Amino acid sequence: LKVDGGGEPTLRFALKSVHPDVRREVLTEVTAQAAEPWATPLLYEFFNDPDPGLRAEAFAAATRKTKELAPVEAALAARFADARRLAIDALIAKRTKAAQALLAKALHDPDRDLRQLALGALVDEDAVPALTVAAASEHPDVQARAAAALARHGDPAALRPLLALATAAEPTDKGQQPAWLATAEAALLGLADLADPA
């Protein structure tokens, strides 16, 4: 129909549809015209599509023929947790320093499970620089696990965050107490591994 002039404007117009099948047709067109300068940014917009199937298809299309981290980084900033998980899984599989740097960004994810997934990969890889940054995280669960991993390396930088977490006051809100207890326990175990006389 060449709505709105055809090409990218037409696709952007159709992308506003409430119907996933219409948006899927847009995705098909975008992937078919991947060489166009507007195609990649438009493809990345699908990482925030309301339909989880379209988000997954777009991520697969964006990462299929490239080893670049740009599409993964774009998905890491998506508003949907499933798209961010696809990005984290892809970064874990890459096992490179650049991938570890992006995994460190995922330690700030609002979803606790995704933070822990990224952190687990960094702990498994013994990525000490990323773990040092994570030990200063705003999230106590990330901070405790990262500092405990550093403690196993005998890193004295682990002492301060572990002491702070182990001695944090018990919250009055009963809903927060299990998380506080798990964090304090992880911190105490980290302090035991560190075995610092201080």
PDB file of C-alpha atoms in Angstrom:
ATOM      1  CA  LEU A   1       0.000   0.000   0.000  1.00  0.00           C
ATOM      2  CA  LYS A   2       3.037   2.285   0.350  1.00  0.00           C
ATOM      3  CA  VAL A   3       1.467   3.801   3.444  1.00  0.00           C
ATOM      4  CA  ASP A   4       3.373   6.907   4.515  1.00  0.00           C
ATOM      5  CA  GLY A   5       5.544   6.830   1.395  1.00  0.00           C
ATOM      6  CA  GLY A   6       6.828   3.257   1.382  1.00  0.00           C
ATOM      7  CA  GLY A   7      10.084   1.776   2.728  1.00  0.00           C
ATOM      8  CA  GLU A   8      11.073   2.581   6.298  1.00  0.00           C
ATOM      9  CA  PRO A   9       8.182   5.010   6.937  1.00  0.00           C
ATOM     10  CA  THR A  10       5.674   2.353   5.843  1.00  0.00           C
ATOM     11  CA  LEU A  11       7.265  -0.256   8.104  1.00  0.00           C
ATOM     12  CA  ARG A  12       7.319   2.119  11.063  1.00  0.00           C
ATOM     13  CA  PHE A  13       3.664   2.909  10.438  1.00  0.00           C
ATOM     14  CA  ALA A  14       2.769  -0.812  10.350  1.00  0.00           C
ATOM     15  CA  LEU A  15       4.849  -1.443  13.476  1.00  0.00           C
ATOM     16  CA  LYS A  16       2.296   0.592  15.434  1.00  0.00           C
ATOM     17  CA  SER A  17      -0.325  -2.089  14.775  1.00  0.00           C
ATOM     18  CA  VAL A  18      -1.886  -3.807  17.777  1.00  0.00           C
ATOM     19  CA  HIS A  19      -1.832  -7.083  15.838  1.00  0.00           C
ATOM     20  CA  PRO A  20       1.281  -9.268  16.289  1.00  0.00           C
ATOM     21  CA  ASP A  21       0.839 -10.868  12.842  1.00  0.00           C
ATOM     22  CA  VAL A  22       1.127  -7.429  11.207  1.00  0.00           C
ATOM     23  CA  ARG A  23       4.232  -6.628  13.258  1.00  0.00           C
ATOM     24  CA  ARG A  24       5.675 -10.032  12.281  1.00  0.00           C
ATOM     25  CA  GLU A  25       5.338  -9.028   8.624  1.00  0.00           C
ATOM     26  CA  VAL A  26       7.291  -5.875   9.458  1.00  0.00           C
ATOM     27  CA  LEU A  27       9.989  -8.010  11.084  1.00  0.00           C
ATOM     28  CA  THR A  28      10.162 -10.184   7.966  1.00  0.00           C
ATOM     29  CA  GLU A  29      10.578  -7.093   5.777  1.00  0.00           C
ATOM     30  CA  VAL A  30      13.218  -5.592   8.059  1.00  0.00           C
ATOM     31  CA  THR A  31      15.307  -8.782   8.007  1.00  0.00           C
ATOM     32  CA  ALA A  32      14.903  -9.028   4.213  1.00  0.00           C
ATOM     33  CA  GLN A  33      16.240  -5.487   3.848  1.00  0.00           C
ATOM     34  CA  ALA A  34      19.057  -5.867   6.399  1.00  0.00           C
ATOM     35  CA  ALA A  35      21.543  -3.967   4.194  1.00  0.00           C
ATOM     36  CA  GLU A  36      19.504  -0.757   4.450  1.00  0.00           C
ATOM     37  CA  PRO A  37      20.945   1.750   6.954  1.00  0.00           C
ATOM     38  CA  TRP A  38      17.640   1.995   8.812  1.00  0.00           C
ATOM     39  CA  ALA A  39      17.129  -1.781   9.138  1.00  0.00           C
ATOM     40  CA  THR A  40      19.358  -2.466  12.154  1.00  0.00           C
ATOM     41  CA  PRO A  41      17.910   0.229  14.436  1.00  0.00           C
ATOM     42  CA  LEU A  42      14.401  -0.844  13.441  1.00  0.00           C
ATOM     43  CA  LEU A  43      15.262  -4.476  14.160  1.00  0.00           C
ATOM     44  CA  TYR A  44      16.495  -3.505  17.643  1.00  0.00           C
ATOM     45  CA  GLU A  45      13.138  -1.843  18.328  1.00  0.00           C
ATOM     46  CA  PHE A  46      11.586  -5.306  18.245  1.00  0.00           C
ATOM     47  CA  PHE A  47      13.429  -6.134  21.496  1.00  0.00           C
ATOM     48  CA  ASN A  48      10.721  -4.006  23.144  1.00  0.00           C
ATOM     49  CA  ASP A  49       7.794  -5.444  21.174  1.00  0.00           C
ATOM     50  CA  PRO A  50       4.831  -6.466  23.374  1.00  0.00           C
ATOM     51  CA  ASP A  51       4.903  -9.989  21.894  1.00  0.00           C
ATOM     52  CA  PRO A  52       7.556 -12.296  23.451  1.00  0.00           C
ATOM     53  CA  GLY A  53       7.719 -14.422  20.301  1.00  0.00           C
ATOM     54  CA  LEU A  54       8.582 -11.401  18.170  1.00  0.00           C
ATOM     55  CA  ARG A  55      11.217 -10.322  20.686  1.00  0.00           C
ATOM     56  CA  ALA A  56      12.874 -13.753  20.471  1.00  0.00           C
ATOM     57  CA  GLU A  57      12.670 -13.834  16.654  1.00  0.00           C
ATOM     58  CA  ALA A  58      14.173 -10.373  16.398  1.00  0.00           C
ATOM     59  CA  PHE A  59      17.037 -11.295  18.727  1.00  0.00           C
ATOM     60  CA  ALA A  60      17.757 -14.450  16.729  1.00  0.00           C
ATOM     61  CA  ALA A  61      17.734 -12.447  13.480  1.00  0.00           C
ATOM     62  CA  ALA A  62      19.961  -9.717  14.919  1.00  0.00           C
ATOM     63  CA  THR A  63      22.596 -12.119  16.249  1.00  0.00           C
ATOM     64  CA  ARG A  64      22.491 -14.803  13.532  1.00  0.00           C
ATOM     65  CA  LYS A  65      25.188 -13.545  11.170  1.00  0.00           C
ATOM     66  CA  THR A  66      27.379 -11.409  13.398  1.00  0.00           C
ATOM     67  CA  LYS A  67      29.889 -11.821  16.191  1.00  0.00           C
ATOM     68  CA  GLU A  68      29.491  -8.160  17.110  1.00  0.00           C
ATOM     69  CA  LEU A  69      28.104  -7.351  20.555  1.00  0.00           C
ATOM     70  CA  ALA A  70      25.949  -4.395  19.444  1.00  0.00           C
ATOM     71  CA  PRO A  71      22.685  -6.380  19.130  1.00  0.00           C
ATOM     72  CA  VAL A  72      23.323  -8.106  22.454  1.00  0.00           C
ATOM     73  CA  GLU A  73      24.007  -4.777  24.130  1.00  0.00           C
ATOM     74  CA  ALA A  74      20.780  -3.377  22.655  1.00  0.00           C
ATOM     75  CA  ALA A  75      18.811  -6.343  24.013  1.00  0.00           C
ATOM     76  CA  LEU A  76      20.444  -5.886  27.410  1.00  0.00           C
ATOM     77  CA  ALA A  77      18.720  -2.491  27.591  1.00  0.00           C
ATOM     78  CA  ALA A  78      15.262  -3.876  26.669  1.00  0.00           C
ATOM     79  CA  ARG A  79      12.380  -3.263  29.044  1.00  0.00           C
ATOM     80  CA  PHE A  80      11.316  -6.932  29.012  1.00  0.00           C
ATOM     81  CA  ALA A  81      13.198  -9.405  31.211  1.00  0.00           C
ATOM     82  CA  ASP A  82      12.989 -12.226  28.635  1.00  0.00           C
ATOM     83  CA  ALA A  83      14.829 -10.112  26.049  1.00  0.00           C
ATOM     84  CA  ARG A  84      17.473  -9.185  28.607  1.00  0.00           C
ATOM     85  CA  ARG A  85      17.853 -12.863  29.495  1.00  0.00           C
ATOM     86  CA  LEU A  86      18.500 -13.711  25.836  1.00  0.00           C
ATOM     87  CA  ALA A  87      21.266 -11.108  25.878  1.00  0.00           C
ATOM     88  CA  ILE A  88      22.796 -12.452  29.093  1.00  0.00           C
ATOM     89  CA  ASP A  89      22.708 -16.037  27.797  1.00  0.00           C
ATOM     90  CA  ALA A  90      24.440 -14.902  24.593  1.00  0.00           C
ATOM     91  CA  LEU A  91      27.122 -13.066  26.577  1.00  0.00           C
ATOM     92  CA  ILE A  92      27.742 -16.101  28.779  1.00  0.00           C
ATOM     93  CA  ALA A  93      28.266 -18.236  25.670  1.00  0.00           C
ATOM     94  CA  LYS A  94      30.832 -15.799  24.196  1.00  0.00           C
ATOM     95  CA  ARG A  95      33.359 -16.010  27.069  1.00  0.00           C
ATOM     96  CA  THR A  96      35.356 -12.951  25.992  1.00  0.00           C
ATOM     97  CA  LYS A  97      36.594  -9.910  27.920  1.00  0.00           C
ATOM     98  CA  ALA A  98      34.188  -7.687  25.981  1.00  0.00           C
ATOM     99  CA  ALA A  99      31.310 -10.010  26.880  1.00  0.00           C
ATOM    100  CA  GLN A 100      32.367  -9.967  30.540  1.00  0.00           C
ATOM    101  CA  ALA A 101      32.309  -6.166  30.494  1.00  0.00           C
ATOM    102  CA  LEU A 102      28.703  -6.246  29.286  1.00  0.00           C
ATOM    103  CA  LEU A 103      27.833  -8.927  31.844  1.00  0.00           C
ATOM    104  CA  ALA A 104      29.070  -6.514  34.495  1.00  0.00           C
ATOM    105  CA  LYS A 105      26.410  -4.059  33.243  1.00  0.00           C
ATOM    106  CA  ALA A 106      23.784  -6.755  33.766  1.00  0.00           C
ATOM    107  CA  LEU A 107      24.647  -6.762  37.480  1.00  0.00           C
ATOM    108  CA  HIS A 108      22.498  -3.618  37.721  1.00  0.00           C
ATOM    109  CA  ASP A 109      19.449  -5.310  36.185  1.00  0.00           C
ATOM    110  CA  PRO A 110      16.215  -4.725  38.148  1.00  0.00           C
ATOM    111  CA  ASP A 111      15.460  -8.474  37.986  1.00  0.00           C
ATOM    112  CA  ARG A 112      17.234 -10.386  40.774  1.00  0.00           C
ATOM    113  CA  ASP A 113      17.360 -13.658  38.822  1.00  0.00           C
ATOM    114  CA  LEU A 114      19.030 -11.956  35.854  1.00  0.00           C
ATOM    115  CA  ARG A 115      21.570 -10.256  38.125  1.00  0.00           C
ATOM    116  CA  GLN A 116      22.428 -13.594  39.669  1.00  0.00           C
ATOM    117  CA  LEU A 117      22.669 -15.294  36.262  1.00  0.00           C
ATOM    118  CA  ALA A 118      25.183 -12.692  35.055  1.00  0.00           C
ATOM    119  CA  LEU A 119      27.084 -12.780  38.326  1.00  0.00           C
ATOM    120  CA  GLY A 120      27.271 -16.576  38.270  1.00  0.00           C
ATOM    121  CA  ALA A 121      28.986 -16.432  34.892  1.00  0.00           C
ATOM    122  CA  LEU A 122      31.487 -13.870  36.146  1.00  0.00           C
ATOM    123  CA  VAL A 123      32.201 -15.945  39.257  1.00  0.00           C
ATOM    124  CA  ASP A 124      32.682 -19.084  37.147  1.00  0.00           C
ATOM    125  CA  GLU A 125      35.119 -17.221  34.877  1.00  0.00           C
ATOM    126  CA  ASP A 126      36.983 -15.718  37.849  1.00  0.00           C
ATOM    127  CA  ALA A 127      36.592 -12.301  36.237  1.00  0.00           C
ATOM    128  CA  VAL A 128      38.308 -10.443  39.087  1.00  0.00           C
ATOM    129  CA  PRO A 129      38.045  -6.874  37.668  1.00  0.00           C
ATOM    130  CA  ALA A 130      34.291  -7.256  37.087  1.00  0.00           C
ATOM    131  CA  LEU A 131      33.826  -8.895  40.492  1.00  0.00           C
ATOM    132  CA  THR A 132      35.681  -6.012  42.166  1.00  0.00           C
ATOM    133  CA  VAL A 133      33.220  -3.562  40.610  1.00  0.00           C
ATOM    134  CA  ALA A 134      30.296  -5.838  41.542  1.00  0.00           C
ATOM    135  CA  ALA A 135      31.419  -5.900  45.187  1.00  0.00           C
ATOM    136  CA  ALA A 136      30.387  -2.228  45.323  1.00  0.00           C
ATOM    137  CA  SER A 137      26.964  -2.871  43.735  1.00  0.00           C
ATOM    138  CA  GLU A 138      23.812  -1.154  44.957  1.00  0.00           C
ATOM    139  CA  HIS A 139      22.197  -4.614  45.181  1.00  0.00           C
ATOM    140  CA  PRO A 140      23.171  -6.503  48.375  1.00  0.00           C
ATOM    141  CA  ASP A 141      22.681  -9.906  46.694  1.00  0.00           C
ATOM    142  CA  VAL A 142      25.226  -9.000  43.990  1.00  0.00           C
ATOM    143  CA  GLN A 143      27.560  -7.345  46.472  1.00  0.00           C
ATOM    144  CA  ALA A 144      27.636 -10.377  48.796  1.00  0.00           C
ATOM    145  CA  ARG A 145      28.226 -12.969  46.099  1.00  0.00           C
ATOM    146  CA  ALA A 146      30.878 -10.908  44.293  1.00  0.00           C
ATOM    147  CA  ALA A 147      32.756 -10.088  47.493  1.00  0.00           C
ATOM    148  CA  ALA A 148      32.596 -13.741  48.584  1.00  0.00           C
ATOM    149  CA  ALA A 149      34.100 -14.751  45.218  1.00  0.00           C
ATOM    150  CA  LEU A 150      36.893 -12.213  45.731  1.00  0.00           C
ATOM    151  CA  ALA A 151      37.440 -13.588  49.236  1.00  0.00           C
ATOM    152  CA  ARG A 152      38.122 -17.029  47.765  1.00  0.00           C
ATOM    153  CA  HIS A 153      40.947 -15.358  45.805  1.00  0.00           C
ATOM    154  CA  GLY A 154      42.273 -13.867  49.046  1.00  0.00           C
ATOM    155  CA  ASP A 155      41.558 -10.361  47.748  1.00  0.00           C
ATOM    156  CA  PRO A 156      41.645  -7.881  50.678  1.00  0.00           C
ATOM    157  CA  ALA A 157      39.133  -5.660  48.825  1.00  0.00           C
ATOM    158  CA  ALA A 158      36.456  -8.163  49.889  1.00  0.00           C
ATOM    159  CA  LEU A 159      36.818  -7.397  53.595  1.00  0.00           C
ATOM    160  CA  ARG A 160      34.988  -4.069  53.747  1.00  0.00           C
ATOM    161  CA  PRO A 161      31.814  -5.017  51.822  1.00  0.00           C
ATOM    162  CA  LEU A 162      31.592  -8.405  53.559  1.00  0.00           C
ATOM    163  CA  LEU A 163      31.853  -6.826  57.022  1.00  0.00           C
ATOM    164  CA  ALA A 164      29.212  -4.242  56.125  1.00  0.00           C
ATOM    165  CA  LEU A 165      26.811  -6.915  54.866  1.00  0.00           C
ATOM    166  CA  ALA A 166      27.450  -9.300  57.772  1.00  0.00           C
ATOM    167  CA  THR A 167      26.732  -6.591  60.328  1.00  0.00           C
ATOM    168  CA  ALA A 168      23.775  -4.898  58.601  1.00  0.00           C
ATOM    169  CA  ALA A 169      20.824  -4.374  60.915  1.00  0.00           C
ATOM    170  CA  GLU A 170      17.951  -6.810  60.630  1.00  0.00           C
ATOM    171  CA  PRO A 171      15.043  -5.187  58.767  1.00  0.00           C
ATOM    172  CA  THR A 172      11.782  -4.682  60.637  1.00  0.00           C
ATOM    173  CA  ASP A 173       9.754  -5.652  57.566  1.00  0.00           C
ATOM    174  CA  LYS A 174       9.191  -9.419  57.739  1.00  0.00           C
ATOM    175  CA  GLY A 175       9.113  -9.640  53.926  1.00  0.00           C
ATOM    176  CA  GLN A 176      12.708  -8.369  53.717  1.00  0.00           C
ATOM    177  CA  GLN A 177      14.101 -10.633  56.442  1.00  0.00           C
ATOM    178  CA  PRO A 178      14.738 -13.755  54.278  1.00  0.00           C
ATOM    179  CA  ALA A 179      16.801 -11.731  51.776  1.00  0.00           C
ATOM    180  CA  TRP A 180      18.694 -10.039  54.629  1.00  0.00           C
ATOM    181  CA  LEU A 181      19.430 -13.409  56.251  1.00  0.00           C
ATOM    182  CA  ALA A 182      20.660 -14.946  52.970  1.00  0.00           C
ATOM    183  CA  THR A 183      22.909 -11.932  52.336  1.00  0.00           C
ATOM    184  CA  ALA A 184      24.322 -11.964  55.881  1.00  0.00           C
ATOM    185  CA  GLU A 185      24.988 -15.707  55.647  1.00  0.00           C
ATOM    186  CA  ALA A 186      26.781 -15.323  52.300  1.00  0.00           C
ATOM    187  CA  ALA A 187      28.850 -12.479  53.770  1.00  0.00           C
ATOM    188  CA  LEU A 188      29.841 -14.556  56.818  1.00  0.00           C
ATOM    189  CA  LEU A 189      30.882 -17.467  54.605  1.00  0.00           C
ATOM    190  CA  GLY A 190      32.913 -15.032  52.505  1.00  0.00           C
ATOM    191  CA  LEU A 191      34.620 -13.703  55.623  1.00  0.00           C
ATOM    192  CA  ALA A 192      35.468 -17.270  56.619  1.00  0.00           C
ATOM    193  CA  ASP A 193      37.029 -17.877  53.194  1.00  0.00           C
ATOM    194  CA  LEU A 194      38.973 -14.612  53.379  1.00  0.00           C
ATOM    195  CA  ALA A 195      40.345 -15.487  56.836  1.00  0.00           C
ATOM    196  CA  ASP A 196      41.607 -11.963  57.356  1.00  0.00           C
ATOM    197  CA  PRO A 197      42.595 -11.295  61.022  1.00  0.00           C
ATOM    198  CA  ALA A 198      40.844  -7.907  60.779  1.00  0.00           C
TER     199      ALA A 198
END
